[in-house]
Protein backbone atom coordinates (compact mmCIF):
# COMPACT_ATOMS: atom_id res chain seq x y z
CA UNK A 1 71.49 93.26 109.13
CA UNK A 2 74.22 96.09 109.21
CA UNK A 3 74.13 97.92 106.28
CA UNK A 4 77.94 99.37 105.58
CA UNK A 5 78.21 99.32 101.88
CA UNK A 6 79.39 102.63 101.26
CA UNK A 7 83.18 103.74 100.81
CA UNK A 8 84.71 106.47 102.40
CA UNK A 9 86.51 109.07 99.28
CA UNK A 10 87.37 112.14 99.27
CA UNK A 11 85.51 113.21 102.67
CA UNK A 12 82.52 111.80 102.39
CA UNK A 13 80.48 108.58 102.63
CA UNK A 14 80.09 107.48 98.82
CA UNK A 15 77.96 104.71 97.43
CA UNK A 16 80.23 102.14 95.75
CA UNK A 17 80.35 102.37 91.52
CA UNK A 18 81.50 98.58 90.61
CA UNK A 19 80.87 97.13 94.16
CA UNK A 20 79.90 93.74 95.00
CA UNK A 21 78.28 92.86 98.61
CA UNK A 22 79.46 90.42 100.79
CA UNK A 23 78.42 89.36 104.00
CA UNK A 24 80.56 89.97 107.49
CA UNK A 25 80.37 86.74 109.38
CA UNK A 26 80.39 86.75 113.27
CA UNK A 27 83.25 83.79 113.79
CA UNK A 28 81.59 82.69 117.03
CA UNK A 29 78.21 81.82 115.55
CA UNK A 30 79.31 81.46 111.43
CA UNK A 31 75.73 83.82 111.12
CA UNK A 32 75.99 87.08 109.10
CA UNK A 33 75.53 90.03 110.92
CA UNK A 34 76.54 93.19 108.29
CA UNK A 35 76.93 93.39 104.46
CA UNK A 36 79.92 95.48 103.07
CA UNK A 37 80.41 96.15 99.45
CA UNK A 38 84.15 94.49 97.92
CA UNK A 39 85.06 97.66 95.93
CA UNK A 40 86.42 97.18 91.99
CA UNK A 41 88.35 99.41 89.66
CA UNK A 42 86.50 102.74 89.38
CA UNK A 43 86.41 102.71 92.93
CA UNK A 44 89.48 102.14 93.40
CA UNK A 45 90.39 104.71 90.66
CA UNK A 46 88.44 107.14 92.36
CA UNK A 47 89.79 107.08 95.90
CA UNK A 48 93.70 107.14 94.44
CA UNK A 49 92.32 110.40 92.57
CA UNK A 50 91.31 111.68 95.61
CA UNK A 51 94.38 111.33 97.34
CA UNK A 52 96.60 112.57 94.56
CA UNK A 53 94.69 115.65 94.34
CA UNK A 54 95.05 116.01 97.78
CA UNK A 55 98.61 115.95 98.18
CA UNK A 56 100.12 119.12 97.31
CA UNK A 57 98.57 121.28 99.81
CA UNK A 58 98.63 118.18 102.23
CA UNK A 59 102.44 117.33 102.27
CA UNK A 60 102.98 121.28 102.66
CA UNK A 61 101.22 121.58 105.76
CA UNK A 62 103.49 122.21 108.99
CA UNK A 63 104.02 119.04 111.32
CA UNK A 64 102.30 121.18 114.18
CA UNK A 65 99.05 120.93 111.93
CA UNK A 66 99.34 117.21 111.37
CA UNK A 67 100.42 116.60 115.11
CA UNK A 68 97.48 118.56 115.66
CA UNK A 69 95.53 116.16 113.50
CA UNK A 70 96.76 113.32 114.87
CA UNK A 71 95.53 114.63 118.53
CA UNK A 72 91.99 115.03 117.03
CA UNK A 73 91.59 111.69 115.60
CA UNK A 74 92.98 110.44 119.32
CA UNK A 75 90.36 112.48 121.00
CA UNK A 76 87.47 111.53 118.91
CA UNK A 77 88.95 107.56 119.40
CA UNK A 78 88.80 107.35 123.10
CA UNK A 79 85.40 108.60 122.70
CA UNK A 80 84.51 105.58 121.24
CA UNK A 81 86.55 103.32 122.20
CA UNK A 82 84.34 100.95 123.75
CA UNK A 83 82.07 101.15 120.27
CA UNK A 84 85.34 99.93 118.43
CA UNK A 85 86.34 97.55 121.15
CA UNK A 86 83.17 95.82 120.31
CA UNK A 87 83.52 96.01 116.63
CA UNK A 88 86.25 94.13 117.16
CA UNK A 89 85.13 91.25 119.02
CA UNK A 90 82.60 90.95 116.61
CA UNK A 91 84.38 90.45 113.63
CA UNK A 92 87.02 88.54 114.54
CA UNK A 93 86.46 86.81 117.91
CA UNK A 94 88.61 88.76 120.65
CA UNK A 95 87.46 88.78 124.12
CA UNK A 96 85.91 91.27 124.66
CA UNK A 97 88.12 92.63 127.99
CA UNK A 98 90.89 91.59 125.38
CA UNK A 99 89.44 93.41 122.30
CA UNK A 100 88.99 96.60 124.66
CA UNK A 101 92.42 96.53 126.45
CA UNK A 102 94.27 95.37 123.92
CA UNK A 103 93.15 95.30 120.39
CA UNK A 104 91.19 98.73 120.56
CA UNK A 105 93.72 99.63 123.37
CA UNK A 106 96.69 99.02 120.80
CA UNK A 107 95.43 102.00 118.52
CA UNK A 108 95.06 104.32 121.02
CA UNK A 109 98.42 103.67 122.46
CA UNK A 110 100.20 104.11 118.67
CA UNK A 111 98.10 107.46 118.14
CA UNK A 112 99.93 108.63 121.57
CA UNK A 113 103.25 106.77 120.64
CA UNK A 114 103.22 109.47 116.93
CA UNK A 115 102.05 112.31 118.59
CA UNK A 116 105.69 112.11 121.25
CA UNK A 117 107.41 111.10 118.21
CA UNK A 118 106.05 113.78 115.93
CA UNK A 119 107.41 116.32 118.36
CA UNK A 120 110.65 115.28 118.57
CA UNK A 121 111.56 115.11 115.36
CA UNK A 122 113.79 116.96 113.18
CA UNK A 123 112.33 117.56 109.63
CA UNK A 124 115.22 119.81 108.61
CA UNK A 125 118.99 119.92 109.70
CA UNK A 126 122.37 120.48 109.21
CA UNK A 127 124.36 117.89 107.46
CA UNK A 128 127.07 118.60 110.25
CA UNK A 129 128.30 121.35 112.71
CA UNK A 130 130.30 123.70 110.76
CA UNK A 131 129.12 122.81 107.32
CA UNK A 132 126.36 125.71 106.65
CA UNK A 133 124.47 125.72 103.68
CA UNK A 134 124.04 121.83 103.23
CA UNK A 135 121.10 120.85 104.88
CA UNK A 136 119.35 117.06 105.02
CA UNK A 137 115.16 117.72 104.95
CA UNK A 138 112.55 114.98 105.64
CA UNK A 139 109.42 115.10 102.98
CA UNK A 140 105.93 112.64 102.44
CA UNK A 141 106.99 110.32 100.52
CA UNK A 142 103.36 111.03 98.06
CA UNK A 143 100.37 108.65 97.92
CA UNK A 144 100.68 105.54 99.79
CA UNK A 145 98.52 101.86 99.92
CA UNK A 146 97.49 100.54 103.11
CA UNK A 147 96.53 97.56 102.66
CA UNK A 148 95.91 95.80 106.40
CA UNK A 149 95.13 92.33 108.05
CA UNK A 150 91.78 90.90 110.45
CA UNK A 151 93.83 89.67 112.92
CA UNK A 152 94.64 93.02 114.97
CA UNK A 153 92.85 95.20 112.90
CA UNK A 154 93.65 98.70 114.73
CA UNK A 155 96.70 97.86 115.65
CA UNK A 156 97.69 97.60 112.09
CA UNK A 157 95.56 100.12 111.14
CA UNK A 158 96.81 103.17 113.10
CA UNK A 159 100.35 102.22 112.98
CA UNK A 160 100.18 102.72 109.02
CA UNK A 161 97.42 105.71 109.06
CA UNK A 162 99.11 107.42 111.73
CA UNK A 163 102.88 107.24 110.65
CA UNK A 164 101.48 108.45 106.58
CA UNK A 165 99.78 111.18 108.08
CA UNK A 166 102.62 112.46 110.47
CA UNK A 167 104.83 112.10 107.10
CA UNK A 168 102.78 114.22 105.15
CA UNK A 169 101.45 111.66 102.70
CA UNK A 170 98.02 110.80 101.74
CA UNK A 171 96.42 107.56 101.22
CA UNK A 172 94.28 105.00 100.39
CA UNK A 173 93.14 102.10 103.25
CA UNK A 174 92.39 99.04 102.45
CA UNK A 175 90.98 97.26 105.56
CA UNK A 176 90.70 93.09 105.23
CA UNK A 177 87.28 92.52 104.26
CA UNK A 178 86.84 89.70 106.50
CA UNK A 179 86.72 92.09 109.56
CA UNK A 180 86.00 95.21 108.08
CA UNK A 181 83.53 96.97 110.70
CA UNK A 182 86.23 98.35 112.57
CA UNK A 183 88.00 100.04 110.04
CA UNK A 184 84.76 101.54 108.63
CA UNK A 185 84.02 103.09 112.44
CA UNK A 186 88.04 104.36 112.20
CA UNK A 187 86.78 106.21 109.13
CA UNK A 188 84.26 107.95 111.19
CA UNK A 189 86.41 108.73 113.50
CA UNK A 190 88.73 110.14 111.43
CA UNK A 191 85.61 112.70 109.72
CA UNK A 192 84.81 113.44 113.26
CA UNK A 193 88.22 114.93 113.15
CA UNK A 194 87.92 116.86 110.04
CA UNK A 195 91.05 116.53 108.07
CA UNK A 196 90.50 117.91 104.66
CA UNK A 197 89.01 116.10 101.99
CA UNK A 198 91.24 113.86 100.28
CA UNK A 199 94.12 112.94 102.75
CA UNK A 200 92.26 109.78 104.29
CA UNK A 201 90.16 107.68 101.72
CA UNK A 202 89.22 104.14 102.91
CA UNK A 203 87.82 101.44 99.71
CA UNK A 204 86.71 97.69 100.78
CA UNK A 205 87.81 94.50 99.14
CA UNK A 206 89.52 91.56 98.48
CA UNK A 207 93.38 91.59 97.38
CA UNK A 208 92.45 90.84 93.53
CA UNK A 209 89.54 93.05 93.07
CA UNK A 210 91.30 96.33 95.17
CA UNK A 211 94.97 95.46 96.72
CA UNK A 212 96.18 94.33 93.13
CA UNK A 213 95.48 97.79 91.78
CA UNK A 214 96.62 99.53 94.71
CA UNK A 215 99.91 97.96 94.48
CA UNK A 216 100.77 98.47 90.80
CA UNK A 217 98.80 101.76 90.31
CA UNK A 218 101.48 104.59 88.60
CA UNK A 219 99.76 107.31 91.37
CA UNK A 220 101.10 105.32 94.36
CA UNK A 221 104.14 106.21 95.48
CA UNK A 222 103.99 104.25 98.76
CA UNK A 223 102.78 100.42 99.58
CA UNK A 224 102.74 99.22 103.34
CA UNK A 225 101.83 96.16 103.58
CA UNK A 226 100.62 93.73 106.49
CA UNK A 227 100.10 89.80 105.97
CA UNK A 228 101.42 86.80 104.90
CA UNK A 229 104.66 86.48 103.05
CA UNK A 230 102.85 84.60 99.83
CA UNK A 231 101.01 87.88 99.76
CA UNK A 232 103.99 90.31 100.33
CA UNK A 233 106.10 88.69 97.39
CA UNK A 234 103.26 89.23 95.20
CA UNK A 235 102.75 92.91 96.22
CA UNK A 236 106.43 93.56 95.71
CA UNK A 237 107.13 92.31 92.48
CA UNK A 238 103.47 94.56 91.44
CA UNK A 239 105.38 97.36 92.84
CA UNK A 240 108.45 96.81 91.23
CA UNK A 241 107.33 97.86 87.28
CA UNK A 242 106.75 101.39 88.84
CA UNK A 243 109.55 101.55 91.40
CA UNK A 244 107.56 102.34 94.69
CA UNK A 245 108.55 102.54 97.91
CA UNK A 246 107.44 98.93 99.99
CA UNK A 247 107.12 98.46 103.45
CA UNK A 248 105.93 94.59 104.10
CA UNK A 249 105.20 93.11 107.83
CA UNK A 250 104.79 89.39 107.22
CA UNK A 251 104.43 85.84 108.92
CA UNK A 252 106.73 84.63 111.76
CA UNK A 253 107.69 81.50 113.23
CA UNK A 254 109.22 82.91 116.52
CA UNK A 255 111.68 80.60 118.93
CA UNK A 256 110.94 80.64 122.76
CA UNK A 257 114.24 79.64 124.36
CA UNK A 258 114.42 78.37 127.41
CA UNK A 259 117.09 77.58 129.41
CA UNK A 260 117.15 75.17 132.46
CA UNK A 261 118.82 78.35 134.95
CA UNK A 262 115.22 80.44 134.07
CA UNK A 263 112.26 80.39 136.64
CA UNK A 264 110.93 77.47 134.57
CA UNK A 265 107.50 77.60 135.77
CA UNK A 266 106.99 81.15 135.29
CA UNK A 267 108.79 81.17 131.82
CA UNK A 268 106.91 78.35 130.07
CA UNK A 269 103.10 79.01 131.61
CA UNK A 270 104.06 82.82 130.16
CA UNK A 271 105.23 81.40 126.85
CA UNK A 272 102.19 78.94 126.05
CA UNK A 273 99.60 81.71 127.29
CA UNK A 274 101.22 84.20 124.62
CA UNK A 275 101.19 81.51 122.01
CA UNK A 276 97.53 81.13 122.87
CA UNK A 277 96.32 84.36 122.76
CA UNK A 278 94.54 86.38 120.46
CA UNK A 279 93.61 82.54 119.53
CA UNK A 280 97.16 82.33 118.23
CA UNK A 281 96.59 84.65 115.66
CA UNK A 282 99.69 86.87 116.10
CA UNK A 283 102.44 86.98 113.77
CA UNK A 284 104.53 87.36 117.05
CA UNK A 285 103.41 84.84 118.50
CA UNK A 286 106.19 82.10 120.10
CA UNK A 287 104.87 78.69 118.67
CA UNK A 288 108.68 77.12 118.99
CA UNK A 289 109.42 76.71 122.62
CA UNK A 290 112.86 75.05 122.40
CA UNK A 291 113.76 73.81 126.07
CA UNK A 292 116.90 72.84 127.87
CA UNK A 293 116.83 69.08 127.95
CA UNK A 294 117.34 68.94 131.54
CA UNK A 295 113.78 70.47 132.21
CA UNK A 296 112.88 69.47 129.20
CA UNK A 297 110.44 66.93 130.46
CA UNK A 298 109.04 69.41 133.09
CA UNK A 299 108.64 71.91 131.15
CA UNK A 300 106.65 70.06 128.62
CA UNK A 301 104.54 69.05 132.12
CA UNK A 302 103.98 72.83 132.81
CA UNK A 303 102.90 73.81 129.21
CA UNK A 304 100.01 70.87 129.27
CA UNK A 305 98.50 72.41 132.20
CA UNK A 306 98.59 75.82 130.27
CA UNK A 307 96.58 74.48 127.76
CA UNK A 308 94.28 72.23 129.27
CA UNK A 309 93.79 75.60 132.15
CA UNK A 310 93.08 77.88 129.11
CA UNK A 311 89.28 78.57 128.55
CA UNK A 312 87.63 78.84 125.26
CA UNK A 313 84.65 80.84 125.22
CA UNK A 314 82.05 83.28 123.67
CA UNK A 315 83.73 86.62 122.63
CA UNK A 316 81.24 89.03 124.25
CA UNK A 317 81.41 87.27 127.45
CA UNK A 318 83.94 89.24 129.85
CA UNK A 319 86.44 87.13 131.57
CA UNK A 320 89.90 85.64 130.27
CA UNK A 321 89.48 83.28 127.93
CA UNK A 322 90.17 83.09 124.20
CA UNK A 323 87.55 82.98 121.02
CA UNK A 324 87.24 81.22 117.60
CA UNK A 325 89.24 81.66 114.88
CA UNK A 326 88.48 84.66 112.54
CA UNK A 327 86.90 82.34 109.53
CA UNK A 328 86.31 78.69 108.67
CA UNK A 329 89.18 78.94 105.74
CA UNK A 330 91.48 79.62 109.20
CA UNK A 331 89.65 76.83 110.94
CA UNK A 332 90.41 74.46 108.65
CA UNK A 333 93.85 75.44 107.94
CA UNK A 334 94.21 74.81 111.69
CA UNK A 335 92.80 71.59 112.01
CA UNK A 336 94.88 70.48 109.16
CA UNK A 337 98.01 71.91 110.83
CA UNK A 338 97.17 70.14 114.13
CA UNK A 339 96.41 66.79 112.22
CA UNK A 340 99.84 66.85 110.18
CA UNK A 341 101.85 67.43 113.86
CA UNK A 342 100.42 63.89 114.73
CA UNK A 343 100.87 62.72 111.52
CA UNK A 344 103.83 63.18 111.34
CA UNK A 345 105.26 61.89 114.59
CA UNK A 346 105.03 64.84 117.31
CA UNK A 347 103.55 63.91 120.35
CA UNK A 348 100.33 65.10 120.99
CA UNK A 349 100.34 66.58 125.17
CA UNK A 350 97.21 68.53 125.02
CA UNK A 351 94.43 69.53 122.51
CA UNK A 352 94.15 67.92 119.00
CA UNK A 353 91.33 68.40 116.36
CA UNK A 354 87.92 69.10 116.70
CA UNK A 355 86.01 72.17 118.89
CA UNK A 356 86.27 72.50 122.09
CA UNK A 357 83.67 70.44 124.17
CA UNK A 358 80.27 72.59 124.03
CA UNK A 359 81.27 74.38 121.11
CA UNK A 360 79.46 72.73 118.80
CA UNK A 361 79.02 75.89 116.73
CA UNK A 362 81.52 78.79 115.60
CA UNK A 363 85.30 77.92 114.77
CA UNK A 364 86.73 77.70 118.17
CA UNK A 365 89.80 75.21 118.49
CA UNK A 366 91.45 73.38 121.18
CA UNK A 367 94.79 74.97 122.89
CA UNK A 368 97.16 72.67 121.68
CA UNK A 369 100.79 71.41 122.48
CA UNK A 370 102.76 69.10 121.10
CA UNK A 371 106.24 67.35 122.49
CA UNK A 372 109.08 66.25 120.62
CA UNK A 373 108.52 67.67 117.56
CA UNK A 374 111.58 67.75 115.29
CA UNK A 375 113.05 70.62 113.04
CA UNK A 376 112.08 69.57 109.68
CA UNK A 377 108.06 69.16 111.14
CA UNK A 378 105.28 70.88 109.71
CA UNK A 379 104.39 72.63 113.02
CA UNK A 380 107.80 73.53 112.96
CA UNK A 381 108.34 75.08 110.01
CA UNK A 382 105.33 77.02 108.64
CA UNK A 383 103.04 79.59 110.68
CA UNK A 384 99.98 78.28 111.82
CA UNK A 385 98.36 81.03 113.26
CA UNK A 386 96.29 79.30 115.66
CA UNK A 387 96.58 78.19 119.24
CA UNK A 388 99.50 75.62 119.17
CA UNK A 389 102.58 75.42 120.49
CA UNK A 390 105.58 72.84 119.51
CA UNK A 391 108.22 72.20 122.07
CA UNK A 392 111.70 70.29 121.90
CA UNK A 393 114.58 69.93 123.77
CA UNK A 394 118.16 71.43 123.10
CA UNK A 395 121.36 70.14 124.72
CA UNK A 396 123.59 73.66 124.48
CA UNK A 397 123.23 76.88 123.88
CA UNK A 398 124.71 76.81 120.55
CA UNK A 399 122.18 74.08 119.72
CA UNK A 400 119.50 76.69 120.78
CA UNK A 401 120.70 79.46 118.89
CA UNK A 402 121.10 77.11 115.73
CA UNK A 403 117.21 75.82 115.97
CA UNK A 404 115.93 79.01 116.53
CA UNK A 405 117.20 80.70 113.47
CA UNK A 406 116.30 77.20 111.39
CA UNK A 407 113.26 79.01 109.83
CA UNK A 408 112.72 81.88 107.21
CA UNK A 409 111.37 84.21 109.03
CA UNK A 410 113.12 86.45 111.69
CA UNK A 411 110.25 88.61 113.41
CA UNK A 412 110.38 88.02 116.85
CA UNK A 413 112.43 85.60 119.74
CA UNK A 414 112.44 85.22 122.96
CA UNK A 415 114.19 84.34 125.50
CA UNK A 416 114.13 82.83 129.27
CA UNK A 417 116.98 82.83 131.74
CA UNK A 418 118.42 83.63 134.82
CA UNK A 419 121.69 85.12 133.57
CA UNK A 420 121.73 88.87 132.34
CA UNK A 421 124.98 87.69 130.62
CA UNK A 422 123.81 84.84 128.49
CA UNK A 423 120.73 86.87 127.56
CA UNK A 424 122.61 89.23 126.00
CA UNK A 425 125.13 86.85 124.21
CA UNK A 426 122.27 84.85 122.98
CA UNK A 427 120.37 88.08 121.74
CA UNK A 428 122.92 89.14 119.48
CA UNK A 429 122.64 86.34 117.69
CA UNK A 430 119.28 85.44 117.60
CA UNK A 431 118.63 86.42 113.52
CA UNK A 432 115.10 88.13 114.65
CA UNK A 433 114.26 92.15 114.92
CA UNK A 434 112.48 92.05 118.42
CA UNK A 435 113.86 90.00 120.86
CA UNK A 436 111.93 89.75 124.61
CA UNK A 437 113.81 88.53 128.01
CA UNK A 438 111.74 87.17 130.72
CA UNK A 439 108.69 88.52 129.30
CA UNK A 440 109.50 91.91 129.27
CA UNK A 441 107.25 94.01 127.30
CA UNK A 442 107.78 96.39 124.12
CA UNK A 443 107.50 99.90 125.09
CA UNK A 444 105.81 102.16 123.44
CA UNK A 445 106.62 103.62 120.30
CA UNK A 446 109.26 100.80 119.72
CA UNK A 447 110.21 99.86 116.19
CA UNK A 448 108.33 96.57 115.00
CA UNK A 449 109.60 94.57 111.79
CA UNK A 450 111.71 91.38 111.06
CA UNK A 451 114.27 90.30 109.33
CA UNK A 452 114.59 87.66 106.20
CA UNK A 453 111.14 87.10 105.45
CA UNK A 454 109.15 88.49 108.21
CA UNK A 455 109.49 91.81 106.04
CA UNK A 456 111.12 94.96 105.34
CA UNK A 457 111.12 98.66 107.01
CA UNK A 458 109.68 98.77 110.62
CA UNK A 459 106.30 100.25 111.92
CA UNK A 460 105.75 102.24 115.11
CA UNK A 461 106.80 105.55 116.52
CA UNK A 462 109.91 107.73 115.02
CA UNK A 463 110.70 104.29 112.38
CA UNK A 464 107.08 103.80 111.18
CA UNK A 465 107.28 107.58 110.57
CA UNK A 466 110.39 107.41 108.28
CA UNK A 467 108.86 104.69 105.58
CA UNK A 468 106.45 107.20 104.60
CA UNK A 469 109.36 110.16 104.33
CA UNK A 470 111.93 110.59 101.27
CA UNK A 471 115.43 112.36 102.24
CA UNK A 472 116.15 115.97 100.03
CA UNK A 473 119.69 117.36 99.96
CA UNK A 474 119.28 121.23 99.64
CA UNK A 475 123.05 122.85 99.11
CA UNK A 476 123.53 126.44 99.24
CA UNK A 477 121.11 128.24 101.07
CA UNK A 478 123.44 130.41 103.74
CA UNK A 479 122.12 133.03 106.11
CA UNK A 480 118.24 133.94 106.50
C-alpha cells in the first residue's frame, strides 16, 4: 500500500494535524492501492497562512522570474511524464497511451501554452497614445483556491496552477481526493523546481472537510473552481459574504449538429468516438447529436457501429480502447442514467446496463446510444458523464439551432457540414463558448469556459492568466 498521507505547506512535505485517511481505489479492479489523508481545519488554516505570508514578496517578483518558474516546473514535468501518465491511469481509468498523450500530455501542453502567453503580455501600458501619465497595470489578484476535478486531473490542474502563478498570486490546491496521486507527484514536481516556500501549497480532501473553508476563508482573495454546477452554486454563494473573485468551469450538455450536406460517415463515427472517450467523462463531451432527418436514419446506423466497434478494456493495457468509470458512485449514476433513457421511451441502438461482457469486475460500462430520444428526456437534459450518446432528428436549421440551445448549459457545440457559410451562420448563434466545425481541434492556448451555467471567466493561455490579475489605474506619473 502507497503511503501519501502527508500535505504539501509551505515547501515542505508536512504530516497532516486533523487528517483522516482514506483509501485511493484503482477503478478497474475496486482494490485499494494508496492511502491519502482528507485534510480538516488546521490544515487547511495552515496552508492559507502559508500562502498569505508568501504573497508580498511573491506578487512583486518580475514576470521574467515567474516565466522562468513556469519553465522549471515544465522541465522537471517532461521528466516525468511517463511517472504521471501512469498515475493517472491508475486513479481514474485512462488508457494508458490515452493518459500519456493526452491527460499527462494536456499539462505539458498548458505549461508551454503560459510560458508564449507570459511573454507577450503587457503588464503595464498606456491608457491611449497621447494621453501620458495615465497608465492601466495588471497585478495578482492575492491568495487564490484551487479546488480541481478526477476526471482530467492535470489538465485542470496546470491550467489553474499555471495561470495563478504567471499572475503573481499564491495558492492553495485542492486536488479531488478520489484521484489524488497525480496531483501529489505535481507537488513534487513543482519542489523539484524550487519556487520559494509558500507560493504553491497543496492540502487533500473532500469539499466539506477542505473546499468549504477554502471558499469562504477572509485570506482568499481568489476561488477557481472546476466541477459540477450543484457544486459551483454552492462555492459562489460561500464566496459571496467576503466578496472574492470566482472563476467556475462546470457541467455541459453539448449539441452535435449535423447536417445532411456533411461527410456523414466521417462526422457521426467522429462525434460518438468523442462522446466515448475519456469513458465519457468530459464536460465537453457531445452527448446530443441532433441529425438532419434525411440521414437521420443512417446516421443513427453509423453511430451503432461506433459503439458496438469501441473496446472496453484494462487501463494499463496499451492500445485504443476506453476504461471504467472513475468510482462506483459514477457507475451507478450511469447505469441509472442509461436505465431512465429506456424508461422513458428512447430507443435503445447499442449498449444498455450492465459491464461489458468479461468485465465482471471494476466499473466499466457499455458504449451506449440511444435513437429518438426527445427534448424533455433525461439523457437529454442532464450530464451524464459517461459513455452515451442521444441522437434525434431535426427538420431545419432553425429547428437545430433551437434544440441545441434547449439546455442550461452553454460550454461547448459542434458542428458538421459541408458549407463554410452555414457553419458560420449557425455558430453565431449557437449560445455555447467553444464551438468546433468538422472536428477541428482547439489550439493551443485557446480560451476554455461556457456560457449560462457551464460557468464564468475562461481558463487557458492569455484569458486563464487574467482571472487571477486585478486592473490598477495609476494617474500622474510623467517622464522617468
Amino acid at each position: 500500500m502507497i503511503d501519501k498521507r502527508k500535505f504539501y505547506i509551505n515547501g515542505a512535505w508536512v504530516d497532516p494535524i486533523d487528517g483522516t485517511d482514506m483509501p485511493v481505489l484503482n477503478p478497474a479492479t475496486e482494490d485499494a492501492y494508496a492511502t491519502i489523508s482528507l485534510g480538516g481545519a488546521k490544515d487547511t488554516e495552515a496552508a492559507i497562512a502559508a500562502a498569505r505570508a508568501a504573497f508580498p514578496s511573491w506578487s512583486l517578483t518580475s514576470p521574467q522570474e515567474r516565466g522562468d518558474c513556469l519553465r522549471r516546473i515544465l522541465a522537471a514535468y517532461e521528466a516525468r511524464n511517463a511517472e504521471m501518465a501512469e498515475a493517472i491511469s491508475t486513479e481514474m481509468g485512462a488508457p494508458i497511451d490515452m493518459a500519456t498523450s493526452d491527460q499527462a500530455g494536456a499539462g505539458r501542453g498548458h505549461l508551454k501554452a503560459f510560458i508564449r502567453a507570459m511573454d507577450g503580455f503587457e503588464w503595464q501600458r498606456q491608457m491611449r497614445p497621447g494621453v501620458d501619465g495615465q497608465d492601466v497595470v495588471y497585478e495578482a489578484a492575492g491568495v487564490a483556491a484551487l479546488i480541481t476535478p478526477w476526471n482530467w486531473p492535470m489538465n485542470q490542474v496546470v491550467l489553474k496552477v499555471g495561470a495563478a502563478l504567471a499572475a503573481g498570486c499564491t495558492m492553495v490546491l485542492k486536488p479531488s481526493e478520489i484521484a489524488p496521486m497525480s496531483s501529489i507527484l505535481f507537488a513534487e514536481i513543482v519542489h523539484e523546481a524550487g519556487l520559494p516556500k509558500g507560493v504553491f501549497n497543496m492540502v487533500n480532501g473532500d469539499g466539506l472537510g477542505v473546499g468549504s473553508i477554502l471558499s469562504s476563508h477572509p485570506e482568499i482573495d481568489v476561488v477557481s473552481f472546476t466541477g459540477s454546477t450543484r457544486a459551483g452554486i454552492l462555492i459562489s454563494k460561500a464566496a459571496a459574504d467576503s466578496v472574492k473573485t470566482v472563476s467556475l468551469e462546470l457541467g455541459g450538455k453539448s449539441p452535435n449538429l449535423v447536417f445532411a450536406d456533411s461527410d456523414l460517415e466521417a462526422a457521426v463515427n467522429r462525434g460518438a468516438a468523442f462522446c466515448f472517450n475519456n469513458t465519457g467523462q468530459s464536460c465537453n463531451a457531445a452527448t446530443r447529436m441532433l441529425v438532419e432527418r434525411s440521414v437521420y436514419d443512417q446516421a443513427v446506423e453509423v453511430a451503432k457501429a461506433t459503439a458496438l466497434s469501441t473496446h472496453v478494456d484494462m487501463p494499463n493495457k496499451s492500445g485504443n480502447h476506453i476504461g471504467p468509470l472513475v468510482s462506483e458512485m459514477q457507475f451507478d449514476k450511469v447505469q441509472a442514467m442509461i436505465q431512465a433513457g429506456i424508461d422513458e421511451g428512447a430507443r435503445l441502438v447499442a449498449g444498455g446496463v450492465g459491464r461489458p461482457e468479461g468485465l465482471n469486475r471494476g466499473w466499466f460500462v457499455r458504449p451506449t446510444v440511444f435513437a429518438d430520444a426527445t427534448a424533455d428526456m433525461t439523457i437529454m437534459r442532464e450530464e451524464i458523464f459517461g459513455p452515451v450518446l442521444a441522437m434525434m432528428p431535426f427538420d431545419s436549421e432553425e429547428e437545430a439551432i433551437e434544440l441545441a440551445n434547449d439546455t442550461p448549459y452553454g460550454l461547448s457545440a459542434y458542428i458538421q457540414t459541408g458549407s463554410n457559410e452555414r457553419a458560420r451562420r449557425v455558430a453565431k448563434q449557437l449560445r455555447a463558448g467553444m464551438v468546433q466545425v468538422n472536428g477541428a481541434g482547439r489550439a493551443s492556448g485557446m480560451p476554455f469556459g461556457g456560457y449560462k451555467q457551464s460557468g464564468v471567466g475562461r481558463e487557458g493561455g492569455f484569458w486563464g492568466i487574467e482571472e487571477f490579475l486585478e486592473v490598477k489605474t495609476i494617474s500622474g506619473i510623467v517622464g522617468d
